[in-house]
PDB file of C-alpha atoms (C1' of nucleotides) in Angstrom:
ATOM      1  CA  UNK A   1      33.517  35.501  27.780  1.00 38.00           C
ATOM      2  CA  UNK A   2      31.826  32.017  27.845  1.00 43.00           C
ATOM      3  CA  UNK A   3      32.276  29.383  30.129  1.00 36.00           C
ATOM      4  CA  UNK A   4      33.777  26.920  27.646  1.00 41.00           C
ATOM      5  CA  UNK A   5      37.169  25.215  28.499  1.00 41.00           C
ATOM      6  CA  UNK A   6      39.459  24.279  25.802  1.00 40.00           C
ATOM      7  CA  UNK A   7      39.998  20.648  26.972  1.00 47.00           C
ATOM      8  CA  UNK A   8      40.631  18.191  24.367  1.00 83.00           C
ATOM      9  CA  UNK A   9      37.089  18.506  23.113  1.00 87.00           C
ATOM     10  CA  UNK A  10      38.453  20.113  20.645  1.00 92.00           C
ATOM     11  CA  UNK A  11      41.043  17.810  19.116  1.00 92.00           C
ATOM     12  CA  UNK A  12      38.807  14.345  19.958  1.00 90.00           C
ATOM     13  CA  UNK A  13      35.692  15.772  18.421  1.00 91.00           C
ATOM     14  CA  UNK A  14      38.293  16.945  15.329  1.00 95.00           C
ATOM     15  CA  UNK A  15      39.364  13.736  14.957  1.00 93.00           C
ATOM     16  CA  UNK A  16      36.414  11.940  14.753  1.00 91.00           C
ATOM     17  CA  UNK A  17      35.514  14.440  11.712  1.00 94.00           C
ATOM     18  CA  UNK A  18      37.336  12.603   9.153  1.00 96.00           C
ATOM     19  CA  UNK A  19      35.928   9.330   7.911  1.00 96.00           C
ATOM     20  CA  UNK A  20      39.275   7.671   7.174  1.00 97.00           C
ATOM     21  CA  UNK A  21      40.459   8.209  11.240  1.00 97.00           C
ATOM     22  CA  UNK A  22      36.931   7.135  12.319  1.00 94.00           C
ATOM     23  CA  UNK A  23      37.276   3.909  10.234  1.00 95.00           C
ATOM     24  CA  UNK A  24      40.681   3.173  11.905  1.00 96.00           C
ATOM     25  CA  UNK A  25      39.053   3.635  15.395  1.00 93.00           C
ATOM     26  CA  UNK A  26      36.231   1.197  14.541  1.00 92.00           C
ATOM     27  CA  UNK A  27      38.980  -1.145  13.442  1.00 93.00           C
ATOM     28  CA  UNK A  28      41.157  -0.906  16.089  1.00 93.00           C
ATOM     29  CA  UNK A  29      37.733  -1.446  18.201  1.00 88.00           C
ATOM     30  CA  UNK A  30      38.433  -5.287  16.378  1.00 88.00           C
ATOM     31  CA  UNK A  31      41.519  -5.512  17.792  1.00 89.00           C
ATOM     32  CA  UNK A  32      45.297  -4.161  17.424  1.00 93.00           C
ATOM     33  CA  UNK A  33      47.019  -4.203  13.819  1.00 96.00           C
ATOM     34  CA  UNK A  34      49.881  -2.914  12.220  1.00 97.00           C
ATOM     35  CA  UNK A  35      50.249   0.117  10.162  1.00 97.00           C
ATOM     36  CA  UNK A  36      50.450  -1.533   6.736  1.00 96.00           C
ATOM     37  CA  UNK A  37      47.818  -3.847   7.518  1.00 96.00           C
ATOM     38  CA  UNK A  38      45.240  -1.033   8.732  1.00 96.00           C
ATOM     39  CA  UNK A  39      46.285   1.337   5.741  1.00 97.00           C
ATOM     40  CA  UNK A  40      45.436  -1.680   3.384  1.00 95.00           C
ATOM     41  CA  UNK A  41      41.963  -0.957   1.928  1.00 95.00           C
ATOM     42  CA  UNK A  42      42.351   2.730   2.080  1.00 96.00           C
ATOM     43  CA  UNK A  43      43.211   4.587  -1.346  1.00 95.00           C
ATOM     44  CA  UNK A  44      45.778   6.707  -0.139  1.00 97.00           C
ATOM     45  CA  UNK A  45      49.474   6.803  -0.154  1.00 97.00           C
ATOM     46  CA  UNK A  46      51.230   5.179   3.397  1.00 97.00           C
ATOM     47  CA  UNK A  47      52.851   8.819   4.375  1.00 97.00           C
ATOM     48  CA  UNK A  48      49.204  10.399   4.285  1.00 98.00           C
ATOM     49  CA  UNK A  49      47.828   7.699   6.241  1.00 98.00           C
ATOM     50  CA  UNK A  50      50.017   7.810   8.502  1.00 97.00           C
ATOM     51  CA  UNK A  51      49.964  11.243   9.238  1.00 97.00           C
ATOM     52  CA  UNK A  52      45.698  10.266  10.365  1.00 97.00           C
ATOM     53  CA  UNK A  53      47.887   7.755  12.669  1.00 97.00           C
ATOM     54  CA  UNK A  54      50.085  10.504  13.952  1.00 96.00           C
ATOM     55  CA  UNK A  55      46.597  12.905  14.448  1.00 96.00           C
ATOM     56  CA  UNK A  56      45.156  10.380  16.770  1.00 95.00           C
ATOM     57  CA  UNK A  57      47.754   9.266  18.530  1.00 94.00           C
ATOM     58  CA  UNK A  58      48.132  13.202  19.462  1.00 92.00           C
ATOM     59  CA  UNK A  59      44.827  13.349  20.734  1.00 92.00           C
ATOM     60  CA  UNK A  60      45.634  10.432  22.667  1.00 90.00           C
ATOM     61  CA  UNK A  61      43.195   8.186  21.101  1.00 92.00           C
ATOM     62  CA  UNK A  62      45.625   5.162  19.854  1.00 94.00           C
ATOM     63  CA  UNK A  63      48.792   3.876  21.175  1.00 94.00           C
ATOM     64  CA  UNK A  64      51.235   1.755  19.931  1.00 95.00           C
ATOM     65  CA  UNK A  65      53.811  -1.057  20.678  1.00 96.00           C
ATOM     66  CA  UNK A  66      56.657  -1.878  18.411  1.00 96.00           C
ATOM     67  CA  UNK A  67      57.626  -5.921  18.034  1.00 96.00           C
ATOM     68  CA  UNK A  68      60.914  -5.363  15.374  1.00 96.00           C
ATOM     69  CA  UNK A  69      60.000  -4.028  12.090  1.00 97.00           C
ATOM     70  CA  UNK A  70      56.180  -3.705  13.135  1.00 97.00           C
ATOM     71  CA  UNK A  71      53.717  -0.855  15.091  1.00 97.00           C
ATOM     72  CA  UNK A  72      51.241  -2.494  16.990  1.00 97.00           C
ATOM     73  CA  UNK A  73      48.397  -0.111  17.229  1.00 96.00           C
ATOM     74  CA  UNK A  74      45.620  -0.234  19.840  1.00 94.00           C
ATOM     75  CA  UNK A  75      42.862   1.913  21.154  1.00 90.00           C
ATOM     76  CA  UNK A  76      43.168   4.356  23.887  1.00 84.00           C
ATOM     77  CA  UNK A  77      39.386   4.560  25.206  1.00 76.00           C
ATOM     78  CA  UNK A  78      39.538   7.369  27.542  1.00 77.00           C
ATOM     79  CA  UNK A  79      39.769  10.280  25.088  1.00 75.00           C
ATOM     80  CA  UNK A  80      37.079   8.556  22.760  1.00 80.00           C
ATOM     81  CA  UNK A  81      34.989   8.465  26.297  1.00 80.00           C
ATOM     82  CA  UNK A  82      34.979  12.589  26.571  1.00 76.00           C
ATOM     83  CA  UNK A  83      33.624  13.133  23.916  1.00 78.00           C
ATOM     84  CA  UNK A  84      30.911  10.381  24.555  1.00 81.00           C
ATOM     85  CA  UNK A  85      30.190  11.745  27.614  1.00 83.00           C
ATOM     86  CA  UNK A  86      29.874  15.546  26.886  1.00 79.00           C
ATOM     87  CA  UNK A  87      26.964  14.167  24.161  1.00 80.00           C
ATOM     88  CA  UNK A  88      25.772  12.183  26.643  1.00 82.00           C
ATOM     89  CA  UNK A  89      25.293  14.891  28.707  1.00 81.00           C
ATOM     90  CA  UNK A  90      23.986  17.360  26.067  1.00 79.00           C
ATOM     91  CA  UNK A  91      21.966  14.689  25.080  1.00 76.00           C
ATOM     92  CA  UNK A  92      20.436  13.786  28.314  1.00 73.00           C
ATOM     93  CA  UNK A  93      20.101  18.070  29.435  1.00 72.00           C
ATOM     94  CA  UNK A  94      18.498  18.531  26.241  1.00 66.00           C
ATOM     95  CA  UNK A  95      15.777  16.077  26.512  1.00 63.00           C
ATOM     96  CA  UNK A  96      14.931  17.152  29.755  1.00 65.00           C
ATOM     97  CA  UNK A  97      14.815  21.162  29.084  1.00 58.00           C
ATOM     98  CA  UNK A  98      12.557  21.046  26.157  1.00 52.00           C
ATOM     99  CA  UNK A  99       9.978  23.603  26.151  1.00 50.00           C
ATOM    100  CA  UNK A 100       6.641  23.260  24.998  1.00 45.00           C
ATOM    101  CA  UNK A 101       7.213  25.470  22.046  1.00 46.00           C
ATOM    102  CA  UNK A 102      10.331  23.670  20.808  1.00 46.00           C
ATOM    103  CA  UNK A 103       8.476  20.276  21.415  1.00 49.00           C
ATOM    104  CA  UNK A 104       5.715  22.017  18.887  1.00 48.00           C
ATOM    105  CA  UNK A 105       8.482  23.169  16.411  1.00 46.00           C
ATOM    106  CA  UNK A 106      10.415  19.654  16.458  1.00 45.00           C
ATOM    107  CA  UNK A 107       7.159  17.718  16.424  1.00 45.00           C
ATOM    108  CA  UNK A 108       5.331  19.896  13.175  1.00 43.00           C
ATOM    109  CA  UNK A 109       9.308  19.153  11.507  1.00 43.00           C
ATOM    110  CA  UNK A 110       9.196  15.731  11.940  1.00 42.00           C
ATOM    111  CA  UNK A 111       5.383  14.850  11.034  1.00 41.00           C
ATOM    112  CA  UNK A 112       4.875  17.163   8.099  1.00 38.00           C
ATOM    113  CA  UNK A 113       7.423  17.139   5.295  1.00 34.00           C
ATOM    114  CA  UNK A 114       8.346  20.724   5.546  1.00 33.00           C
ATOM    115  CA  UNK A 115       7.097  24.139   7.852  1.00 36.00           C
ATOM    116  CA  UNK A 116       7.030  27.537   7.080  1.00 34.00           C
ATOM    117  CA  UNK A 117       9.136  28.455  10.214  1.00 37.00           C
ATOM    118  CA  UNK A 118      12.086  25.637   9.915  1.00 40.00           C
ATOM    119  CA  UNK A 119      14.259  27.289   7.200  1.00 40.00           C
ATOM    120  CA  UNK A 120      16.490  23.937   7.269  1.00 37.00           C
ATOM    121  CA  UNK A 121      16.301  21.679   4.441  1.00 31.00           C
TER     122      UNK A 121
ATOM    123  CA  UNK B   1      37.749   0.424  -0.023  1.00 38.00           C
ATOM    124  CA  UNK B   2      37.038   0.243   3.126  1.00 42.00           C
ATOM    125  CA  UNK B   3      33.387   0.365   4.330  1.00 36.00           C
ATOM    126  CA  UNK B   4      32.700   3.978   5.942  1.00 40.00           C
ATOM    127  CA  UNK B   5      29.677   5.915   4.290  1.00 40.00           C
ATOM    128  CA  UNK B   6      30.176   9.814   4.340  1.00 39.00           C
ATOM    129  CA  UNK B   7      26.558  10.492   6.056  1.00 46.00           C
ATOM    130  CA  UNK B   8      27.153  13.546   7.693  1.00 83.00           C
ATOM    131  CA  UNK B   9      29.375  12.303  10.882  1.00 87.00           C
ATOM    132  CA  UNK B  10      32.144  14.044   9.027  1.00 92.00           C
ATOM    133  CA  UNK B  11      29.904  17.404   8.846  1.00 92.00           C
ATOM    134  CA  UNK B  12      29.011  16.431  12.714  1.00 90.00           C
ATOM    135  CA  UNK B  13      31.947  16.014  14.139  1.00 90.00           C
ATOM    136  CA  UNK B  14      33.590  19.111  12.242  1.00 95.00           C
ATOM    137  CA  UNK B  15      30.499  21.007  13.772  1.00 93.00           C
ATOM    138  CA  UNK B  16      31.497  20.104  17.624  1.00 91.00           C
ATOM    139  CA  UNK B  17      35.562  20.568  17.103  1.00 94.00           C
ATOM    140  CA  UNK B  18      35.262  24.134  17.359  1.00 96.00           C
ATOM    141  CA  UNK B  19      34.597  25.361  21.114  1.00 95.00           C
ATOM    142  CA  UNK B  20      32.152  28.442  20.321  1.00 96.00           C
ATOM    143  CA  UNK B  21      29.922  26.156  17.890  1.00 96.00           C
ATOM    144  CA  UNK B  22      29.468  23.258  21.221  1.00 94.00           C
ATOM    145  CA  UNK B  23      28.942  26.262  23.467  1.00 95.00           C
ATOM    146  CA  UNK B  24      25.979  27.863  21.116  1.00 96.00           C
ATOM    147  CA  UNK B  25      24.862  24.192  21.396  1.00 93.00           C
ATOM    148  CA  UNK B  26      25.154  24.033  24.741  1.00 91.00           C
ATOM    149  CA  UNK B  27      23.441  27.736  25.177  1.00 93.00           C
ATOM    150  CA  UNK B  28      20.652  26.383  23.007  1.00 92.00           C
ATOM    151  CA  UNK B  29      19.461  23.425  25.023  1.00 88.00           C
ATOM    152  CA  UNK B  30      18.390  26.157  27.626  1.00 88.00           C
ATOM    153  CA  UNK B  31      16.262  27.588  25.178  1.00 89.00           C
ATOM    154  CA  UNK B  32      15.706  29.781  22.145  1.00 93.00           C
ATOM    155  CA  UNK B  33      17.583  32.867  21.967  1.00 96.00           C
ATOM    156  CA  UNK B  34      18.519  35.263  18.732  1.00 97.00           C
ATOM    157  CA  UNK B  35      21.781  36.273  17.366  1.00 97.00           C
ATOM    158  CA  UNK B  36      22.696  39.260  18.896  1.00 96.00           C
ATOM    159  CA  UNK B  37      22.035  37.703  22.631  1.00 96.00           C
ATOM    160  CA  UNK B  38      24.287  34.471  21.333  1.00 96.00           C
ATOM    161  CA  UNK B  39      26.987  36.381  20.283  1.00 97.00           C
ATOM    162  CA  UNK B  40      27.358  38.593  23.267  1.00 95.00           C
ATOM    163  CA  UNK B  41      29.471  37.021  25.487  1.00 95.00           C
ATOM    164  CA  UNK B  42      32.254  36.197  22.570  1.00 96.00           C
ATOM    165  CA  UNK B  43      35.110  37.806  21.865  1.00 95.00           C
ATOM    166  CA  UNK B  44      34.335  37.797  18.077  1.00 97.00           C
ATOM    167  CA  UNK B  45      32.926  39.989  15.290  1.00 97.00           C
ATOM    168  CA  UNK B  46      29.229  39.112  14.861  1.00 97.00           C
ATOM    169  CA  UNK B  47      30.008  38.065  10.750  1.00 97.00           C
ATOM    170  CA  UNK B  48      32.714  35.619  12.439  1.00 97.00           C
ATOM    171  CA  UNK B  49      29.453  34.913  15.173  1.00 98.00           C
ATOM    172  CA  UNK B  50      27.097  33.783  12.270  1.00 97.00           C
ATOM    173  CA  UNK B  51      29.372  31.981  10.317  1.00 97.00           C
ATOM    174  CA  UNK B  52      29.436  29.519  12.914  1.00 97.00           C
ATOM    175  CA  UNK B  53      25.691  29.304  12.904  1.00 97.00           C
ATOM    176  CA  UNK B  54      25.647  29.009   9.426  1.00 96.00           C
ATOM    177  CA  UNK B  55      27.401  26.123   9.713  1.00 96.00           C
ATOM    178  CA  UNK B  56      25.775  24.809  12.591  1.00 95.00           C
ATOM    179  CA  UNK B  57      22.474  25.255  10.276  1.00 94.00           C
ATOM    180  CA  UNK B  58      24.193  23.319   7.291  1.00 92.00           C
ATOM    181  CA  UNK B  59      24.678  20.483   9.520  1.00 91.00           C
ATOM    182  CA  UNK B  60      21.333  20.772  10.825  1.00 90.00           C
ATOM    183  CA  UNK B  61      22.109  21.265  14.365  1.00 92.00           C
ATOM    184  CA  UNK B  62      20.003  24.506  14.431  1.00 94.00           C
ATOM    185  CA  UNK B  63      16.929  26.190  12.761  1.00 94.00           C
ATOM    186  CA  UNK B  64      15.752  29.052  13.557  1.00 95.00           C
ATOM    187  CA  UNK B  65      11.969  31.585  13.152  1.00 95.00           C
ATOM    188  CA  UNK B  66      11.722  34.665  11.928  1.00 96.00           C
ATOM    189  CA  UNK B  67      10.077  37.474  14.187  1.00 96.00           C
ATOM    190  CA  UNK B  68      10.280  40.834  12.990  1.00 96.00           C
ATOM    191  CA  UNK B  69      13.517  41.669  12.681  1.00 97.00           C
ATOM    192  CA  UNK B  70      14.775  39.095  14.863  1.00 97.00           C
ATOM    193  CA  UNK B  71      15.866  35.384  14.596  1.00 97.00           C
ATOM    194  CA  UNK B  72      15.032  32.877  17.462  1.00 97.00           C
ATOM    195  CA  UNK B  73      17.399  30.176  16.901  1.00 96.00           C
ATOM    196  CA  UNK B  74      16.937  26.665  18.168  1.00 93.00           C
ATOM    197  CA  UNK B  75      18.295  23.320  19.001  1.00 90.00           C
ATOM    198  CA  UNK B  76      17.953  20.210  16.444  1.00 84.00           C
ATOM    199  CA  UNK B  77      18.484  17.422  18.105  1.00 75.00           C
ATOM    200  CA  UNK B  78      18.482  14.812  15.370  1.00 76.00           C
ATOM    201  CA  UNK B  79      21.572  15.981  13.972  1.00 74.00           C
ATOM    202  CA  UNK B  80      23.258  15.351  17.219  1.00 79.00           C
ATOM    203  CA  UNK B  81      21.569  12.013  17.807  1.00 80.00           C
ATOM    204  CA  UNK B  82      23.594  11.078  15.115  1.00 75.00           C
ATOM    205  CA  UNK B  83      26.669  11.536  16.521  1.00 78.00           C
ATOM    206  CA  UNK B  84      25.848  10.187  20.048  1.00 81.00           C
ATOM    207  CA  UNK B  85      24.655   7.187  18.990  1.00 83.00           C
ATOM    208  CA  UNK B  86      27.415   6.685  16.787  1.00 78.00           C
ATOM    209  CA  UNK B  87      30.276   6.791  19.994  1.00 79.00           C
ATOM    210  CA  UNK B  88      28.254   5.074  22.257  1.00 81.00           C
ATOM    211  CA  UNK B  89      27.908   2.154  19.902  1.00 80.00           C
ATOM    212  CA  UNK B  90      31.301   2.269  19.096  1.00 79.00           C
ATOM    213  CA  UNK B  91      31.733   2.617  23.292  1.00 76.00           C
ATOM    214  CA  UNK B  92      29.606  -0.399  23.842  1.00 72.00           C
ATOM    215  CA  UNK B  93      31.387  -2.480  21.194  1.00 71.00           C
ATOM    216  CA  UNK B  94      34.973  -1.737  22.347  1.00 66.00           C
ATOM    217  CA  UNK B  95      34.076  -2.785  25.358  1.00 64.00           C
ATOM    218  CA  UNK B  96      32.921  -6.170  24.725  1.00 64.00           C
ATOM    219  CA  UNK B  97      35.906  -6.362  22.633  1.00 58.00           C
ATOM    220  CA  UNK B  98      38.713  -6.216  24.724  1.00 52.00           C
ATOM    221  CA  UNK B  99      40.978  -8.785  24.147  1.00 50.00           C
ATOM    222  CA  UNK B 100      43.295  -9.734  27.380  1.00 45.00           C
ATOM    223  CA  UNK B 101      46.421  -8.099  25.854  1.00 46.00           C
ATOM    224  CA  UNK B 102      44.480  -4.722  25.351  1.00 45.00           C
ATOM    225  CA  UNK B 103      43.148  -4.835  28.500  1.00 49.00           C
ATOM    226  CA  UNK B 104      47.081  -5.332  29.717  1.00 48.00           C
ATOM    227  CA  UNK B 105      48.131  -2.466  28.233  1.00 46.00           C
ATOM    228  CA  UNK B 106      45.468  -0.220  29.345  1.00 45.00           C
ATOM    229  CA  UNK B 107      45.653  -1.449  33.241  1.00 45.00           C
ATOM    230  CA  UNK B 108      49.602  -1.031  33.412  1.00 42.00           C
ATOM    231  CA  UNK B 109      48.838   2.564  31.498  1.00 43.00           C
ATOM    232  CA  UNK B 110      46.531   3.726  34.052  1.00 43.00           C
ATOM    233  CA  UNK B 111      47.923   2.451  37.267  1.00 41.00           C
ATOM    234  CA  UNK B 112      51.449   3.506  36.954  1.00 37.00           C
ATOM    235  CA  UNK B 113      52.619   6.555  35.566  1.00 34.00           C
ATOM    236  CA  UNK B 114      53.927   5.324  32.233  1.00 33.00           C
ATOM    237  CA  UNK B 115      54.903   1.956  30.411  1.00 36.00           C
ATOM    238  CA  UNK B 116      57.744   1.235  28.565  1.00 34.00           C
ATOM    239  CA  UNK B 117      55.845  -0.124  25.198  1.00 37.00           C
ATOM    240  CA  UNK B 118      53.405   3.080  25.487  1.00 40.00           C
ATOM    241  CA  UNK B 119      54.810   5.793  23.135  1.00 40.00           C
ATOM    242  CA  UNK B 120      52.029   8.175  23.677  1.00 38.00           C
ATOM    243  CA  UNK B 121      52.589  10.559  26.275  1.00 31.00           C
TER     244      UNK B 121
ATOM    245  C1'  DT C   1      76.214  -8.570   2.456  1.00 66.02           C
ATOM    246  C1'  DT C   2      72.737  -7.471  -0.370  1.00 66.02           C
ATOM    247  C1'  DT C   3      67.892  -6.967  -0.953  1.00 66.02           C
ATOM    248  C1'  DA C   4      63.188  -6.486   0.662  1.00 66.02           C
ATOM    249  C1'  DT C   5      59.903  -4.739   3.920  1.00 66.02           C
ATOM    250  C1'  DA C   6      57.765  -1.437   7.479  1.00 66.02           C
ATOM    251  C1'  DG C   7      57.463   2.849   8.376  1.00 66.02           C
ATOM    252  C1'  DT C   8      59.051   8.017   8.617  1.00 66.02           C
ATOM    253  C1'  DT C   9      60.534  12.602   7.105  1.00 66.02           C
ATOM    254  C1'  DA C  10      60.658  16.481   4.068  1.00 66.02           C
ATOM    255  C1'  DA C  11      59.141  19.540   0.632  1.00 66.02           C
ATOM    256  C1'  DC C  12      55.445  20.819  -1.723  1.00 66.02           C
ATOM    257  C1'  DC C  13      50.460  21.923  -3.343  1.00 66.02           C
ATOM    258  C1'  DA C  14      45.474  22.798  -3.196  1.00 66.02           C
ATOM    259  C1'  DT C  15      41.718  23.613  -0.512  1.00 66.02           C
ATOM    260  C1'  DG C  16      39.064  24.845   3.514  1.00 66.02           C
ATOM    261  C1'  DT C  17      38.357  27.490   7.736  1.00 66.02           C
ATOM    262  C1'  DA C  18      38.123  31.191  11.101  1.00 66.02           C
ATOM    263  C1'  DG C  19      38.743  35.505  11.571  1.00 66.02           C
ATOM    264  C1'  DT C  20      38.790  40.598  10.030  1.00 66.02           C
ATOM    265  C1'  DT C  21      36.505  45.247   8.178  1.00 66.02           C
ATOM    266  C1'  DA C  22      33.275  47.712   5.262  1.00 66.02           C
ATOM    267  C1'  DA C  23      29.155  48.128   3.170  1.00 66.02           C
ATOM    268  C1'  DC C  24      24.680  46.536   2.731  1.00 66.02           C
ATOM    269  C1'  DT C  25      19.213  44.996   3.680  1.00 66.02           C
ATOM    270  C1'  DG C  26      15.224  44.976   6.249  1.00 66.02           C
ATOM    271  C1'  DT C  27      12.390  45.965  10.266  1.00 66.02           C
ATOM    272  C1'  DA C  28      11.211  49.048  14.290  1.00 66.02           C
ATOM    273  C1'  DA C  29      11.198  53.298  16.722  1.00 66.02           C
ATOM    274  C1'  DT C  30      11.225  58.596  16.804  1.00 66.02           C
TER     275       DT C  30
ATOM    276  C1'  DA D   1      11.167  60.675   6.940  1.00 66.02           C
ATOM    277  C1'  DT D   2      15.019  59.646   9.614  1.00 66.02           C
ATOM    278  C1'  DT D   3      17.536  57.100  12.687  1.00 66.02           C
ATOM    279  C1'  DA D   4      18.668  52.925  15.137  1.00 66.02           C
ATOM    280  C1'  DC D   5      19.005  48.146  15.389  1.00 66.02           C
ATOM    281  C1'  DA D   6      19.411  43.005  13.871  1.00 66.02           C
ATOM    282  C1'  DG D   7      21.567  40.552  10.878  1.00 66.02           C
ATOM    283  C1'  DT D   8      23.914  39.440   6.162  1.00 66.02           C
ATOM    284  C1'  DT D   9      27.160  39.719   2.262  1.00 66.02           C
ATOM    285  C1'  DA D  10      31.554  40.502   0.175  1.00 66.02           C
ATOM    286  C1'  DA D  11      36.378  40.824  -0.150  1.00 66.02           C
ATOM    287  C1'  DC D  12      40.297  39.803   2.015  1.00 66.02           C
ATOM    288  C1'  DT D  13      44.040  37.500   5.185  1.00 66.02           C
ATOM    289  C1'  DA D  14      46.356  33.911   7.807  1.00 66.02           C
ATOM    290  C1'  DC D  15      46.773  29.434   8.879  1.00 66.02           C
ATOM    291  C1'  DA D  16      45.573  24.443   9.187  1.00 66.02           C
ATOM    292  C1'  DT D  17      44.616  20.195   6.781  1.00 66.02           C
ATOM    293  C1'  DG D  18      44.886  16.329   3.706  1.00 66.02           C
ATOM    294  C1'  DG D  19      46.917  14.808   0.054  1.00 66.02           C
ATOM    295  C1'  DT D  20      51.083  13.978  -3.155  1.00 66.02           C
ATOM    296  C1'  DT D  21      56.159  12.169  -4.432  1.00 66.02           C
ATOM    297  C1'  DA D  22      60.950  11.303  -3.290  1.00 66.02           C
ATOM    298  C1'  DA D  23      64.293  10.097  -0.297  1.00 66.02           C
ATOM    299  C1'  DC D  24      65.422   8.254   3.958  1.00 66.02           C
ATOM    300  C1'  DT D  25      66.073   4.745   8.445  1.00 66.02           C
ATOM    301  C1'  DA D  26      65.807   0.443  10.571  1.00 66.02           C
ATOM    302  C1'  DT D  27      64.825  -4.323  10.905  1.00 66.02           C
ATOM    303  C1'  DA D  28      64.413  -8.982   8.614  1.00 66.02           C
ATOM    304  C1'  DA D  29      65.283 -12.296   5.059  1.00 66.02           C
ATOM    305  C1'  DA D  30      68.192 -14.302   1.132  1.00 66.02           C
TER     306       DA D  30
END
DNA sequence: TTTATAGTTAACCATGTAGTTAACTGTAAT
DNA sequence: ATTACAGTTAACTACATGGTTAACTATAAA
C-alpha cells in the first residue's frame, strides 16, 4: 500500500470542491454573519444551504456563536491552512524535481497551441 | 447571485478530495511513470486505477506519451497552480482581515481546550 | 398571547462517484 | 502465429451528495 494518510485532506480539499461552500469561506474571510444573511444571494432553499454550513463546520472549517435567535458564523483557519500547505508543498517539490524532459514537454505545451504527445485538450 | 465563477476550482478541488488521486500527484512530481507501475502499490482493480487518472486528465492535472504499448504519464502543473494560488490568496486575505473579535475567538480556541460559544468540536 | 423570524429536521428524489468483474484492443515477445 | 502484457470499455452495484418541500423548535416582537 501507499504511504498516504487519511487526515482531513480528504474532507477540506472536498469542501472546497463546491462553489457555493467556497463562496461562504471567502465571505466569512469579510467577517462573521449570520445564516440568513450569508444564504441571501444564493438561489437555493435555507435547509440546502445549510446543510453546506453543516459540511464545513464538520471539517472544522467554520464555527459559530449563537446571540438569541441568531448563528454567528466565523472562519476556522487551521483546516483551510492544510490544505494550503500540502499545495504548498507539492507546489514547491514539484518545481524543484522537474526533469529536463518534462521541462521540454511543459515548455512545447505552453508555447505552441497544441503537441502531438500532450493528449490533453 | 452571488459572484463565484465555476472555472474549474470545483473540478480541482474534487480532483485532490480523493487520497489515491493526491498520491498519483504526489508520485508524479518524482517523475514520469506508466500505469501499471502507478497502480501497483494500491489495493484496487486497475479499471478503478485509471478511472482516477481519467479524471485527473479531465482536470488537466496529468498528460501523458505514448511509447509502444506503454503510457508515461506526467505532472501538469498549471492545473494545480490554480488551486494553490487560489488558498493562499484567500490565506493572505484572511489574515489581514481579522477583526479583534475573530481573533478572540480563535486565541481562547487554541489555548484552552474548548470555549463555551465554540460549537465545533 | 399571538404572530413573525431564524434556523433545523425529516423524508424524499435525482445524479454522480468509486468500486467491481468480464471482455476487449493493441503492441511486444516467443 | 501464438502468447503475454499494458491498458481500455462496458455493464453493473452501492453509496454519497445536493437539492427539494413540509413540518417543526426556539427566540423576539406586537
Amino acid at each position: 500500500m501507499v504511504n498516504y494518510k487519511k487526515h482531513n485532506l480528504d474532507q477540506v480539499f472536498s469542501v472546497l470542491s463546491d462553489p457555493t461552500r467556497r463562496a461562504i469561506i471567502q465571505e466569512l474571510s469579510r467577517g462573521e454573519k449570520t445564516v440568513k444573511k450569508m444564504a441571501e444571494p444564493f438561489d437555493m432553499s435555507l435547509p440546502a444551504f445549510t446543510k453546506h454550513l453543516k459540511v464545513l463546520e464538520n471539517a472544522g472549517l467554520v464555527s459559530y456563536r449563537k446571540v438569541g435567535k441568531y448563528k454567528y458564523y466565523y472562519l476556522h483557519p487551521k483546516g483551510i491552512d492544510y490544505a494550503t500547505n500540502w499545495l504548498n508543498e507539492l507546489s514547491s517539490y514539484w518545481k524543484g524535481q522537474l526533469t529536463s524532459l518534462e521541462k521540454y514537454l511543459l515548455d512545447s505545451e505552453e508555447n505552441k497551441g497544441g503537441n502531438k504527445n500532450d493528449h490533453n485538450e
